[in-house]
Amino acid sequence: MGGVHATARIGARGDGRGGTSLPVLESDGPLALRRTRGAASEARVMLVGAMSGPLGGDRFAVEADVGGGARLRVGSAAATIALPGQTKEGARYEVRLTVADRGELHWLPEPLISAKGSDLSVVTRVDLDAGARLVLREEQVLGRMREEPGRLGSRLVVRIAGRVVLDQELTCGPGAPGGWDGPAVLAGHRAVGQLLLARPEFAERPMEPRIFAEHACVMPLAGPAALVTAVAPDGLRLRRVLDEALAEWDIR
């Protein structure tokens, strides 16, 4: 099997003084992790791509484990661009997130761009304890400027207290099931994104389902969580919609 195989790991723990330590910060190959200046109680980590990719045949994974009393914010330095490789084999990118009771994770990477000729499968698995808090943003842009997209498959699985509250999958681009670009799915838009919010208080006061913007909606999940889903003509307008959602709920 060709391609680069790499797994980066982050472990965040409460330091007993109201702050957050990072006992685990392991970069691997093209996945470089850098700690940046954070708030008094929050640790911040930036994911920096040390090379192009993922390319065909690559297998990338990023893991984050947040313990009780810890607060972690993870971003990325630039957009991730899926590119065709020298082999016809597809690439795979896995994200595995775990948050314990009283832990909080903000997972806010830059967009994933599916370039022409690429073939990438992205799987994000989230495991939360009942008292965990999470803000997760996913943004996917189909093709660069005036470029047809590659094939992009994405799956998001979320468990809270061992119970699945969300398991959804979308495949776009060449070879995807028919209708992905039709009125029932993307309706000709080239950017799709979602914002997942998990908070213990949603168990008693769930968010109401509603239309949030012209092409965005808010849906409560079967657990203390809610999902904002949006489509837009481009990545810039998609980000504006998701930022508006965060601002409305005063989540920073």
Short mmCIF file of C-alpha atoms in Angstrom, two decimals:
data_model
loop_
_atom_site.label_atom_id
_atom_site.label_comp_id
_atom_site.label_asym_id
_atom_site.label_seq_id
_atom_site.Cartn_x
_atom_site.Cartn_y
_atom_site.Cartn_z
CA MET A 1 0.00 0.00 0.00
CA GLY A 2 1.50 3.32 -1.10
CA GLY A 3 1.23 6.78 0.40
CA VAL A 4 2.20 8.35 3.69
CA HIS A 5 0.83 7.03 6.99
CA ALA A 6 0.78 9.47 9.91
CA THR A 7 -1.08 9.93 13.20
CA ALA A 8 -0.87 13.05 15.38
CA ARG A 9 -2.08 12.96 19.00
CA ILE A 10 -3.18 15.57 21.52
CA GLY A 11 -3.91 14.89 25.18
CA ALA A 12 -5.29 17.69 27.38
CA ARG A 13 -5.73 17.48 31.14
CA GLY A 14 -6.84 19.86 33.86
CA ASP A 15 -3.82 20.99 35.90
CA GLY A 16 -5.71 21.27 39.20
CA ARG A 17 -5.33 25.07 39.26
CA GLY A 18 -8.02 25.98 36.75
CA GLY A 19 -5.71 25.65 33.74
CA THR A 20 -5.04 23.03 31.09
CA SER A 21 -1.83 21.09 30.48
CA LEU A 22 -0.85 19.15 27.37
CA PRO A 23 0.94 15.97 28.50
CA VAL A 24 0.58 14.57 24.97
CA LEU A 25 1.45 16.60 21.87
CA GLU A 26 2.79 14.22 19.25
CA SER A 27 3.38 15.31 15.67
CA ASP A 28 3.91 12.74 12.95
CA GLY A 29 5.20 13.18 9.41
CA PRO A 30 3.20 15.87 7.62
CA LEU A 31 0.96 16.46 10.66
CA ALA A 32 2.76 19.02 12.84
CA LEU A 33 1.19 20.23 16.10
CA ARG A 34 2.15 23.57 17.61
CA ARG A 35 1.01 24.95 20.94
CA THR A 36 0.04 28.62 20.72
CA ARG A 37 -0.78 31.27 23.29
CA GLY A 38 -4.07 30.45 25.00
CA ALA A 39 -6.35 31.88 27.65
CA ALA A 40 -5.80 31.30 31.37
CA SER A 41 -7.94 28.14 31.46
CA GLU A 42 -7.66 27.03 27.84
CA ALA A 43 -4.85 25.39 25.88
CA ARG A 44 -4.63 26.12 22.16
CA VAL A 45 -3.06 23.94 19.49
CA MET A 46 -2.52 24.65 15.81
CA LEU A 47 -2.29 21.88 13.22
CA VAL A 48 0.29 22.79 10.59
CA GLY A 49 0.62 20.80 7.38
CA ALA A 50 4.31 20.12 6.77
CA MET A 51 3.71 18.96 3.17
CA SER A 52 1.01 18.83 0.51
CA GLY A 53 -1.81 16.41 0.93
CA PRO A 54 -3.51 14.22 1.61
CA LEU A 55 -2.59 12.63 -1.71
CA GLY A 56 -3.87 9.39 -3.18
CA GLY A 57 -2.86 6.49 -0.94
CA ASP A 58 -2.18 8.63 2.16
CA ARG A 59 -3.59 7.61 5.54
CA PHE A 60 -3.75 10.51 8.00
CA ALA A 61 -5.27 10.55 11.49
CA VAL A 62 -5.55 13.13 14.26
CA GLU A 63 -6.59 12.19 17.80
CA ALA A 64 -7.57 14.51 20.63
CA ASP A 65 -8.38 13.32 24.15
CA VAL A 66 -9.67 15.94 26.61
CA GLY A 67 -9.88 15.02 30.29
CA GLY A 68 -12.20 16.36 32.98
CA GLY A 69 -11.61 20.00 33.84
CA ALA A 70 -9.53 20.63 30.70
CA ARG A 71 -10.35 23.09 27.93
CA LEU A 72 -8.76 22.69 24.50
CA ARG A 73 -9.11 24.68 21.28
CA VAL A 74 -7.68 23.21 18.08
CA GLY A 75 -7.39 25.02 14.76
CA SER A 76 -5.33 24.68 11.60
CA ALA A 77 -2.93 27.09 9.97
CA ALA A 78 -4.42 26.76 6.48
CA ALA A 79 -6.99 24.89 4.46
CA THR A 80 -6.39 21.20 3.79
CA ILE A 81 -6.32 20.42 0.06
CA ALA A 82 -7.02 16.89 -1.14
CA LEU A 83 -4.90 16.28 -4.25
CA PRO A 84 -4.52 13.42 -6.70
CA GLY A 85 -1.53 11.17 -6.07
CA GLN A 86 0.69 9.02 -8.24
CA THR A 87 -1.52 6.01 -7.57
CA LYS A 88 -5.24 5.53 -8.19
CA GLU A 89 -5.77 4.57 -4.58
CA GLY A 90 -7.94 6.90 -2.54
CA ALA A 91 -6.74 8.78 0.55
CA ARG A 92 -8.23 8.58 4.04
CA TYR A 93 -8.31 11.13 6.84
CA GLU A 94 -9.59 10.15 10.28
CA VAL A 95 -10.36 12.43 13.21
CA ARG A 96 -10.98 10.83 16.61
CA LEU A 97 -12.15 13.07 19.44
CA THR A 98 -12.83 12.09 23.07
CA VAL A 99 -14.05 14.47 25.79
CA ALA A 100 -14.64 13.50 29.44
CA ASP A 101 -17.15 14.96 31.90
CA ARG A 102 -16.37 18.63 32.63
CA GLY A 103 -14.03 18.71 29.66
CA GLU A 104 -14.48 21.12 26.75
CA LEU A 105 -13.17 20.94 23.17
CA HIS A 106 -13.44 23.48 20.38
CA TRP A 107 -12.47 21.75 17.12
CA LEU A 108 -12.27 24.52 14.50
CA PRO A 109 -10.06 23.58 11.54
CA GLU A 110 -9.88 25.51 8.29
CA PRO A 111 -11.85 24.14 5.30
CA LEU A 112 -11.11 20.96 3.39
CA ILE A 113 -10.86 21.58 -0.36
CA SER A 114 -11.44 18.72 -2.78
CA ALA A 115 -9.26 19.39 -5.86
CA LYS A 116 -9.98 17.92 -9.27
CA GLY A 117 -8.79 14.31 -9.61
CA SER A 118 -8.54 13.67 -5.86
CA ASP A 119 -10.31 10.88 -3.98
CA LEU A 120 -10.60 11.36 -0.22
CA SER A 121 -12.63 9.74 2.53
CA VAL A 122 -12.93 11.69 5.79
CA VAL A 123 -14.29 10.04 8.93
CA THR A 124 -14.81 11.93 12.18
CA ARG A 125 -15.71 9.98 15.32
CA VAL A 126 -16.64 11.80 18.49
CA ASP A 127 -17.13 10.20 21.92
CA LEU A 128 -18.42 12.47 24.68
CA ASP A 129 -19.25 11.81 28.30
CA ALA A 130 -22.61 13.14 29.46
CA GLY A 131 -21.10 16.27 30.99
CA ALA A 132 -18.74 17.11 28.13
CA ARG A 133 -18.88 20.22 25.97
CA LEU A 134 -18.01 20.38 22.29
CA VAL A 135 -17.98 22.86 19.43
CA LEU A 136 -17.05 21.17 16.16
CA ARG A 137 -16.92 22.86 12.76
CA GLU A 138 -16.58 21.07 9.43
CA GLU A 139 -16.32 22.91 6.12
CA GLN A 140 -15.88 21.27 2.73
CA VAL A 141 -15.32 23.10 -0.55
CA LEU A 142 -15.79 21.22 -3.81
CA GLY A 143 -13.02 22.33 -6.15
CA ARG A 144 -10.74 25.33 -6.24
CA MET A 145 -11.67 28.47 -8.17
CA ARG A 146 -13.45 27.47 -11.41
CA GLU A 147 -12.35 23.84 -10.94
CA GLU A 148 -14.40 20.66 -10.89
CA PRO A 149 -14.22 18.79 -7.58
CA GLY A 150 -12.65 15.45 -6.85
CA ARG A 151 -14.51 12.67 -5.12
CA LEU A 152 -15.09 13.43 -1.45
CA GLY A 153 -16.80 11.20 1.07
CA SER A 154 -17.37 12.36 4.64
CA ARG A 155 -18.89 10.66 7.67
CA LEU A 156 -19.57 12.10 11.12
CA VAL A 157 -20.40 9.80 14.04
CA VAL A 158 -21.17 11.26 17.47
CA ARG A 159 -21.77 9.33 20.69
CA ILE A 160 -22.78 10.88 23.98
CA ALA A 161 -22.60 8.69 27.10
CA GLY A 162 -22.17 5.69 24.79
CA ARG A 163 -25.31 6.46 22.79
CA VAL A 164 -25.19 7.35 19.09
CA VAL A 165 -26.88 10.72 18.54
CA LEU A 166 -25.64 11.35 15.01
CA ASP A 167 -24.33 9.16 12.18
CA GLN A 168 -24.44 10.83 8.80
CA GLU A 169 -22.57 10.43 5.56
CA LEU A 170 -22.29 12.43 2.33
CA THR A 171 -20.40 11.64 -0.87
CA CYS A 172 -19.88 14.23 -3.61
CA GLY A 173 -18.05 14.49 -6.91
CA PRO A 174 -17.28 12.05 -9.73
CA GLY A 175 -18.57 8.56 -9.01
CA ALA A 176 -20.79 9.67 -6.13
CA PRO A 177 -24.38 8.40 -6.01
CA GLY A 178 -26.69 10.31 -8.32
CA GLY A 179 -28.42 13.37 -6.99
CA TRP A 180 -25.63 14.71 -4.77
CA ASP A 181 -25.68 18.01 -6.70
CA GLY A 182 -29.47 18.09 -7.05
CA PRO A 183 -32.09 20.16 -5.22
CA ALA A 184 -32.43 17.66 -2.36
CA VAL A 185 -28.73 17.81 -1.41
CA LEU A 186 -26.38 20.63 -2.49
CA ALA A 187 -28.63 22.28 -5.10
CA GLY A 188 -25.65 23.41 -7.16
CA HIS A 189 -23.72 24.90 -4.24
CA ARG A 190 -20.03 24.17 -3.90
CA ALA A 191 -19.50 24.56 -0.16
CA VAL A 192 -21.14 22.55 2.59
CA GLY A 193 -20.54 22.73 6.31
CA GLN A 194 -21.87 21.96 9.73
CA LEU A 195 -21.51 23.08 13.29
CA LEU A 196 -22.02 20.56 16.06
CA LEU A 197 -22.76 21.86 19.55
CA ALA A 198 -22.90 19.56 22.58
CA ARG A 199 -23.75 21.01 26.00
CA PRO A 200 -25.18 19.33 29.11
CA GLU A 201 -27.87 22.01 29.47
CA PHE A 202 -29.39 21.00 26.13
CA ALA A 203 -30.73 17.89 27.91
CA GLU A 204 -33.29 20.09 29.72
CA ARG A 205 -33.51 22.97 27.25
CA PRO A 206 -33.02 21.53 23.75
CA MET A 207 -32.59 23.92 20.86
CA GLU A 208 -35.62 24.47 18.66
CA PRO A 209 -35.46 23.34 15.02
CA ARG A 210 -35.53 26.30 12.67
CA ILE A 211 -34.23 27.83 9.48
CA PHE A 212 -31.16 29.83 10.44
CA ALA A 213 -30.21 31.51 7.15
CA GLU A 214 -31.22 31.27 3.52
CA HIS A 215 -29.57 27.86 3.15
CA ALA A 216 -28.94 26.80 6.75
CA CYS A 217 -30.94 25.12 9.47
CA VAL A 218 -30.65 24.20 13.15
CA MET A 219 -31.72 20.73 14.29
CA PRO A 220 -31.70 19.34 17.83
CA LEU A 221 -30.23 15.85 18.11
CA ALA A 222 -31.41 12.88 20.17
CA GLY A 223 -29.20 13.92 23.07
CA PRO A 224 -27.80 17.14 24.60
CA ALA A 225 -26.59 18.42 21.22
CA ALA A 226 -27.64 20.37 18.15
CA LEU A 227 -26.47 20.49 14.54
CA VAL A 228 -26.29 23.49 12.22
CA THR A 229 -26.07 22.48 8.54
CA ALA A 230 -25.44 24.94 5.73
CA VAL A 231 -24.64 25.11 2.03
CA ALA A 232 -23.25 28.13 0.19
CA PRO A 233 -21.82 29.11 -3.20
CA ASP A 234 -18.30 29.32 -1.78
CA GLY A 235 -16.27 28.80 1.35
CA LEU A 236 -16.24 32.47 2.38
CA ARG A 237 -20.02 32.73 2.53
CA LEU A 238 -20.24 29.37 4.27
CA ARG A 239 -17.89 30.59 7.02
CA ARG A 240 -19.97 33.73 7.52
CA VAL A 241 -23.10 31.67 8.17
CA LEU A 242 -21.37 29.38 10.67
CA ASP A 243 -19.72 32.34 12.41
CA GLU A 244 -23.13 33.99 12.75
CA ALA A 245 -24.43 30.87 14.47
CA LEU A 246 -21.57 30.91 16.98
CA ALA A 247 -22.04 34.62 17.61
CA GLU A 248 -25.78 34.21 18.18
CA TRP A 249 -25.14 31.64 20.93
CA ASP A 250 -22.25 33.71 22.29
CA ILE A 251 -19.81 30.82 21.79
CA ARG A 252 -16.22 31.90 21.22
#
